[in-house]
Coordinates of C-alpha atoms in Angstrom, one line a residue:
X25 CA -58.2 37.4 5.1
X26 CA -55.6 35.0 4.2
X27 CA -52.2 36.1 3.5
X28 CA -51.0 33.7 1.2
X29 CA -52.3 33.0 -2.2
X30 CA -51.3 29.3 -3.8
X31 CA -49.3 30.2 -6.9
X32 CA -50.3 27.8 -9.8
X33 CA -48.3 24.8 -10.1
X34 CA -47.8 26.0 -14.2
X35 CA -45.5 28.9 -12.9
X36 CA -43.0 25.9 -12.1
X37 CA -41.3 22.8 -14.0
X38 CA -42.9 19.7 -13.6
X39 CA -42.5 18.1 -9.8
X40 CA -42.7 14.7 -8.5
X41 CA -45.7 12.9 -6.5
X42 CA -45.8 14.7 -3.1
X43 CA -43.2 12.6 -1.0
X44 CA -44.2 11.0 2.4
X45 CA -41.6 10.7 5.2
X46 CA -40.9 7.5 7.5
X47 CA -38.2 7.6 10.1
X48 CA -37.1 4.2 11.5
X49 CA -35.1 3.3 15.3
X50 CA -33.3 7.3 14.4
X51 CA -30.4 7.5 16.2
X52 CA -27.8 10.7 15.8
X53 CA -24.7 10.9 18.4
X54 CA -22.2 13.9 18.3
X55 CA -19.1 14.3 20.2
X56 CA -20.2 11.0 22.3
X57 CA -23.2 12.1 23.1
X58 CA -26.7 10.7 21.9
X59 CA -28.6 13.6 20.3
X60 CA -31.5 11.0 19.2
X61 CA -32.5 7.7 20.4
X62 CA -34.3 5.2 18.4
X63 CA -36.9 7.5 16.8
X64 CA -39.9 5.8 14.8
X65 CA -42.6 7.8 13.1
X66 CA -43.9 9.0 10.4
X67 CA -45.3 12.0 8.5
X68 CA -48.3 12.1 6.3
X69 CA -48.3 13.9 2.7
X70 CA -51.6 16.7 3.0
X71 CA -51.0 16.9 6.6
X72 CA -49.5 19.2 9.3
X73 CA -47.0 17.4 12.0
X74 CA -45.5 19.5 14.8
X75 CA -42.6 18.4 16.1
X76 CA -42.7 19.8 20.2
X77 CA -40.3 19.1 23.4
X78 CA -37.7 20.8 25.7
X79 CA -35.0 22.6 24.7
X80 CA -32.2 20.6 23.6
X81 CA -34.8 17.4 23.3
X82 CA -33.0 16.8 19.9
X83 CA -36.3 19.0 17.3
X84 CA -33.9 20.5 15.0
X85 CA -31.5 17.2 14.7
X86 CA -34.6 15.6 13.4
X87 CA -35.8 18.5 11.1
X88 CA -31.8 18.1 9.6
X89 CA -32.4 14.7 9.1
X90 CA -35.4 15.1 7.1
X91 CA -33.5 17.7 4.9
X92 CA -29.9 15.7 4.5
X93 CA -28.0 18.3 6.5
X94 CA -27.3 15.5 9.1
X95 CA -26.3 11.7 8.6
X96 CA -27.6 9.6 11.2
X97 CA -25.6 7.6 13.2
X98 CA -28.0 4.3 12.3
X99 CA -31.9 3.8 11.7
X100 CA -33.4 4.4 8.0
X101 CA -35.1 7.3 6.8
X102 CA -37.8 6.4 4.0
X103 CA -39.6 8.6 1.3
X104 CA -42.5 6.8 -0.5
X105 CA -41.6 7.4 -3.9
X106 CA -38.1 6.4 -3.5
X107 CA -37.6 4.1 -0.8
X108 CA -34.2 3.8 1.6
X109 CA -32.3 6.9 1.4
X110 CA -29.3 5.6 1.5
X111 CA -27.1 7.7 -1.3
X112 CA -26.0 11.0 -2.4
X113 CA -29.2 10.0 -5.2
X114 CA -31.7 9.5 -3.4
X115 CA -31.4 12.3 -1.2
X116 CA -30.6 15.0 -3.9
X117 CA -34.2 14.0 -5.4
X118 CA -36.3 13.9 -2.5
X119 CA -34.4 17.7 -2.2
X120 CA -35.2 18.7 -5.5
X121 CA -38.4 19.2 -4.1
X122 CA -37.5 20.0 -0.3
X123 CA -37.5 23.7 1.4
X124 CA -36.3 24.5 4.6
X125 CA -37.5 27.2 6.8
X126 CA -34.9 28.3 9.1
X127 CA -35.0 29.8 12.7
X128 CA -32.1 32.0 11.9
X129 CA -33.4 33.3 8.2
X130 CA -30.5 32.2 6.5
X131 CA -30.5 35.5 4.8
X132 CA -27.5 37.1 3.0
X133 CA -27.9 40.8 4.4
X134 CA -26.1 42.9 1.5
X135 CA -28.7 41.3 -1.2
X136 CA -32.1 42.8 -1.5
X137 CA -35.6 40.5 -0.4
X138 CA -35.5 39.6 -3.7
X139 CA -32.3 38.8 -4.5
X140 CA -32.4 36.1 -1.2
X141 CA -35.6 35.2 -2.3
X142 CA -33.9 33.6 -6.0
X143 CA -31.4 32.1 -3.9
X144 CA -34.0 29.7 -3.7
X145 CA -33.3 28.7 -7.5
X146 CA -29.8 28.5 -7.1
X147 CA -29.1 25.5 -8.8
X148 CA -30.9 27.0 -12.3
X149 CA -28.3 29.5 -12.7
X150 CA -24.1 29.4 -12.2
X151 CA -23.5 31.9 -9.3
X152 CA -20.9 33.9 -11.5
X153 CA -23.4 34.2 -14.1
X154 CA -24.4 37.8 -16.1
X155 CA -27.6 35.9 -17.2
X156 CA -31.1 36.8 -15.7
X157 CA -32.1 34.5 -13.6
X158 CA -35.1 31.7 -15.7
X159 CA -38.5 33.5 -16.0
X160 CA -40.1 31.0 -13.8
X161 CA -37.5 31.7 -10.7
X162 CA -38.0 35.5 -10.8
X163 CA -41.9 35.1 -11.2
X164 CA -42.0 32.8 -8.6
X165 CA -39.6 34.9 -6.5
X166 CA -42.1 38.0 -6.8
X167 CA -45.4 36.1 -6.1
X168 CA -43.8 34.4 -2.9
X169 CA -43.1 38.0 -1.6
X170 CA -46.8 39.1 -2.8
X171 CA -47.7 36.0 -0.4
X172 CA -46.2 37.1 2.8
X173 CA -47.2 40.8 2.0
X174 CA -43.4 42.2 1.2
X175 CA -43.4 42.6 -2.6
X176 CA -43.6 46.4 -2.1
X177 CA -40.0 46.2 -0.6
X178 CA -38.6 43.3 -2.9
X179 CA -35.6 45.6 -3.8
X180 CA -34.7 46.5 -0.3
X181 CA -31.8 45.3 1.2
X182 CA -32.4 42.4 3.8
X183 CA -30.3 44.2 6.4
X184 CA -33.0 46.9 6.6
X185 CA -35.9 44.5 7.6
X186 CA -36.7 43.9 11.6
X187 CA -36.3 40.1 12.6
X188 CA -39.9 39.0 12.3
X189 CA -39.8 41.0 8.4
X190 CA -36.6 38.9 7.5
X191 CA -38.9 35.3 9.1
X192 CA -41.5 36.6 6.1
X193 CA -38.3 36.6 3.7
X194 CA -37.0 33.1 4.9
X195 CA -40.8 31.6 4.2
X196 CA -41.4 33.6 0.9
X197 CA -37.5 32.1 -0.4
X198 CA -39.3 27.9 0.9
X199 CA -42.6 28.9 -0.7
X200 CA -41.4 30.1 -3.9
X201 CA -39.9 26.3 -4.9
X202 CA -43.7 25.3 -4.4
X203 CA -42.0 22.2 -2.3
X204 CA -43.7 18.8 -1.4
X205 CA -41.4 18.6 1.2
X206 CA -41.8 21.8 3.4
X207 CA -40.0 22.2 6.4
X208 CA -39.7 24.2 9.9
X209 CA -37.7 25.1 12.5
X210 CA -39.4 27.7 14.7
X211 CA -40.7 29.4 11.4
X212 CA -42.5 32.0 13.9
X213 CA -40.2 32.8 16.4
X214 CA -40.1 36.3 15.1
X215 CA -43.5 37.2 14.6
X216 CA -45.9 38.9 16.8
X217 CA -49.0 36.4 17.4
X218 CA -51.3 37.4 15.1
X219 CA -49.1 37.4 12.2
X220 CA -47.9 33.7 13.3
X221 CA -51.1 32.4 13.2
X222 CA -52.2 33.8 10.1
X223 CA -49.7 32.9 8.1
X224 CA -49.4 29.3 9.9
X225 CA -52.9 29.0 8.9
X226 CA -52.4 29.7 5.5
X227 CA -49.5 27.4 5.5
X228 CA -51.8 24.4 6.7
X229 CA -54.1 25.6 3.6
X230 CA -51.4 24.8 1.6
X231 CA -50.4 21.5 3.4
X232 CA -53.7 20.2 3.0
X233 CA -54.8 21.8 -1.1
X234 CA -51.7 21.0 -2.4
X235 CA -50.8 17.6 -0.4
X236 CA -47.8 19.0 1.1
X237 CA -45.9 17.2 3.3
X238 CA -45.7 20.1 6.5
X239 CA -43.7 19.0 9.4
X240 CA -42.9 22.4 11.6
X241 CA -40.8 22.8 14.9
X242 CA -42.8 25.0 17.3
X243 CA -42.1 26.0 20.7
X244 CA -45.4 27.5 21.2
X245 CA -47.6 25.1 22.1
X246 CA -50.8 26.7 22.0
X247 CA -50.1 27.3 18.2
X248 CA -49.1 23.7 17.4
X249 CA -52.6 22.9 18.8
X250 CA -54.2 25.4 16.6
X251 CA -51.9 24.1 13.2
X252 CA -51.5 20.1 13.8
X253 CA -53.0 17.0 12.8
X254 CA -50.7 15.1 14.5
X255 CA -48.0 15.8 17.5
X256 CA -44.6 14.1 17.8
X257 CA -43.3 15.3 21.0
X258 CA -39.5 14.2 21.8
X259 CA -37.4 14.7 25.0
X260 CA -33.9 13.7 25.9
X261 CA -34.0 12.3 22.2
X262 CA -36.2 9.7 22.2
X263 CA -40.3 10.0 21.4
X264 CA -42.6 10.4 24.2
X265 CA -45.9 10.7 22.6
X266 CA -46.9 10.3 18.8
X267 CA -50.7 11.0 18.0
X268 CA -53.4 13.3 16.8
X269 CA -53.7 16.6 18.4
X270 CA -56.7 16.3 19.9
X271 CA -55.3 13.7 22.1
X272 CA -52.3 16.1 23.4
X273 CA -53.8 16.9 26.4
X274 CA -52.5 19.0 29.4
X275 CA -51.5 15.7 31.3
X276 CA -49.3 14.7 27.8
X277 CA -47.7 18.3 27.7
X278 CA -46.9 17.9 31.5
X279 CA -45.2 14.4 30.5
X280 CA -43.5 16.3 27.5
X281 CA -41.5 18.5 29.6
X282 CA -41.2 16.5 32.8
X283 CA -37.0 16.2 32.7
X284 CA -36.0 12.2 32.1
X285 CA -34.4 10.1 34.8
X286 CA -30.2 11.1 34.2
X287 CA -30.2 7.2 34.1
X288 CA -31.6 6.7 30.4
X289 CA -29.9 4.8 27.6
X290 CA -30.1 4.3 24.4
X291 CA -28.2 4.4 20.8

C-alpha cells in the first residue's frame, strides 16, 4: 500500500510548467582543487535520474548546483522554461518551485514536525510574525506529514524522532511545496529497506503523474536500479556513464567505482 497520497495541485497557488534541467561542460573547483570536470547531461521532466559514484566523486556538488547553493566555476546550467541561468532571477524562479531533500535533515530540533515542516513556506510569512501561517502552508504542512505516515506526531518536537523518523520529516517539509523541481541527496540513508523502497516508490509515482523533475543521490545501488529511468554515474568529477538503467550493468558499476588514473585533468 502506497504511503504517499498526491495532494491536489488546488491546495497550492498556481505553479509554473514543470522545469527540465540541462547542465553544460560543469566545472566547480574549491580551494584549487577540481570538484567537477566538464559535466554534460541532462534531466528529463516525469522522469527519475539517479545520480551514483564513489565517495567524494563530486554527487552532492552537482545536486547544489541544481539548487543555486553552489556557483560553478564555468559551464551553463539551463532550465527549459527559462533558459541560461545566469542571475539572481532566473535562479530565484526556477527555486520558487525547487525542494531539496537533504542527507542531514536540515531540521531545527526545538520546533515540533510541524513547525519544520512550514519552514518550507517560509517566504509566505515574516519570521518575526504573530500571524498564522496562510491556510494553504498549514494544510499542505499536515497532508505532507499524513504522506510519510507522521501526522499523528505533527506537534512533537523534532529532537524526539530517531534519524530515519526525522528523513520522513525532511521529505514531508520538500513534498509539501508540491515542487517541479525535487531534489536528493541520500534521501534514504536513514531508513530501514523496506521503508526506502516504499516511499522511493511512491516518490517515482509522483515523478512520473505529476511530471516532476526527480533527480536523487543514492548510494545504494540496488535501489537506484529499482527507482531510475536513467543513471548518471560520476567519479573523480567528471561523467563516466550516462544512460537508461537497464543498460547499468555489473561491468558499468565495476567501471563506476574503479579509482581514476591520479594523472587526470580537467577544468
Amino acid at each position: 500500500m502506497s504511503m504517499l497520497h498526491l495532494v491536489p495541485t488546488s491546495s497550492f497557488p498556481p505553479a509554473a510548467a514543470a522545469p527540465a534541467l540541462s547542465v553544460d561542460d560543469l566545472c566547480v573547483a574549491r580551494g584549487g582543487r577540481s570538484i567537477l570536470r566538464n559535466v554534460s547531461t541532462s534531466f528529463a521532466a516525469g522522469a527519475v535520474t539517479v545520480v551514483v559514484g564513489p565517495s567524494g566523486a563530486g554527487k552532492t556538488t552537482l545536486l547544489n548546483v541544481l539548487n543555486g547553493l553552489v556557483e560553478p566555476t564555468s559551464g551553463d546550467v539551463f532550465a527549459t522554461e527559462l533558459g541560461p541561468l545566469h542571475g539572481a532571477e532566473s535562479w530565484a524562479a526556477l527555486r520558487a518551485h525547487t525542494a531539496t531533500i537533504f542527507q542531514d535533515h536540515a531540521l531545527i530540533g526545538r520546533l515540533s514536525a510541524y513547525e519544520n515542516v512550514l519552514l518550507a513556506f517560509a517566504e509566505s510569512r515574516h519570521p518575526l510574525s504573530l500571524l498564522p501561517w496562510p491556510r494553504f502552508a498549514r494544510e499542505a504542512a499536515a497532508k505532507a506529514l499524513e504522506e510519510v505516515g507522521l501526522l499523528d506526531r505533527a506537534f512533537e518536537r523534532v529532537e524526539n524522532f530517531s534519524g530515519g523518523e526525522r528523513q520522513r520529516i525532511g521529505i514531508a517539509r520538500a513534498l509539501s511545496r508540491a515542487p517541479r523541481l525535487l531534489l536528493g541527496d541520500e534521501p534514504f540513508s536513514s531508513l530501514d529497506p523496506p521503508l526506502a523502497r516504499r516511499l522511493g516508490d511512491d516518490l517515482r509515482t509522483l515523478a512520473v503523474r505529476k511530471g516532476v523533475t526527480l533527480v536523487l543521490v543514492l548510494h545504494q545501488i540496488a535501489l537506484a536500479r529499482a527507482l531510475a529511468d536513467r543513471i548518471v554515474a560520476l567519479n573523480d568529477g567528471r561523467v563516466v556513464f550516462d544512460g537508461p538503467v537497464e543498460t547499468f550493468d555489473d561491468a558499468a558499476e565495476q567501471m563506476v567505482f574503479t579509482p581514476p588514473p591520479s594523472n587526470r585533468k580537467g577544468c
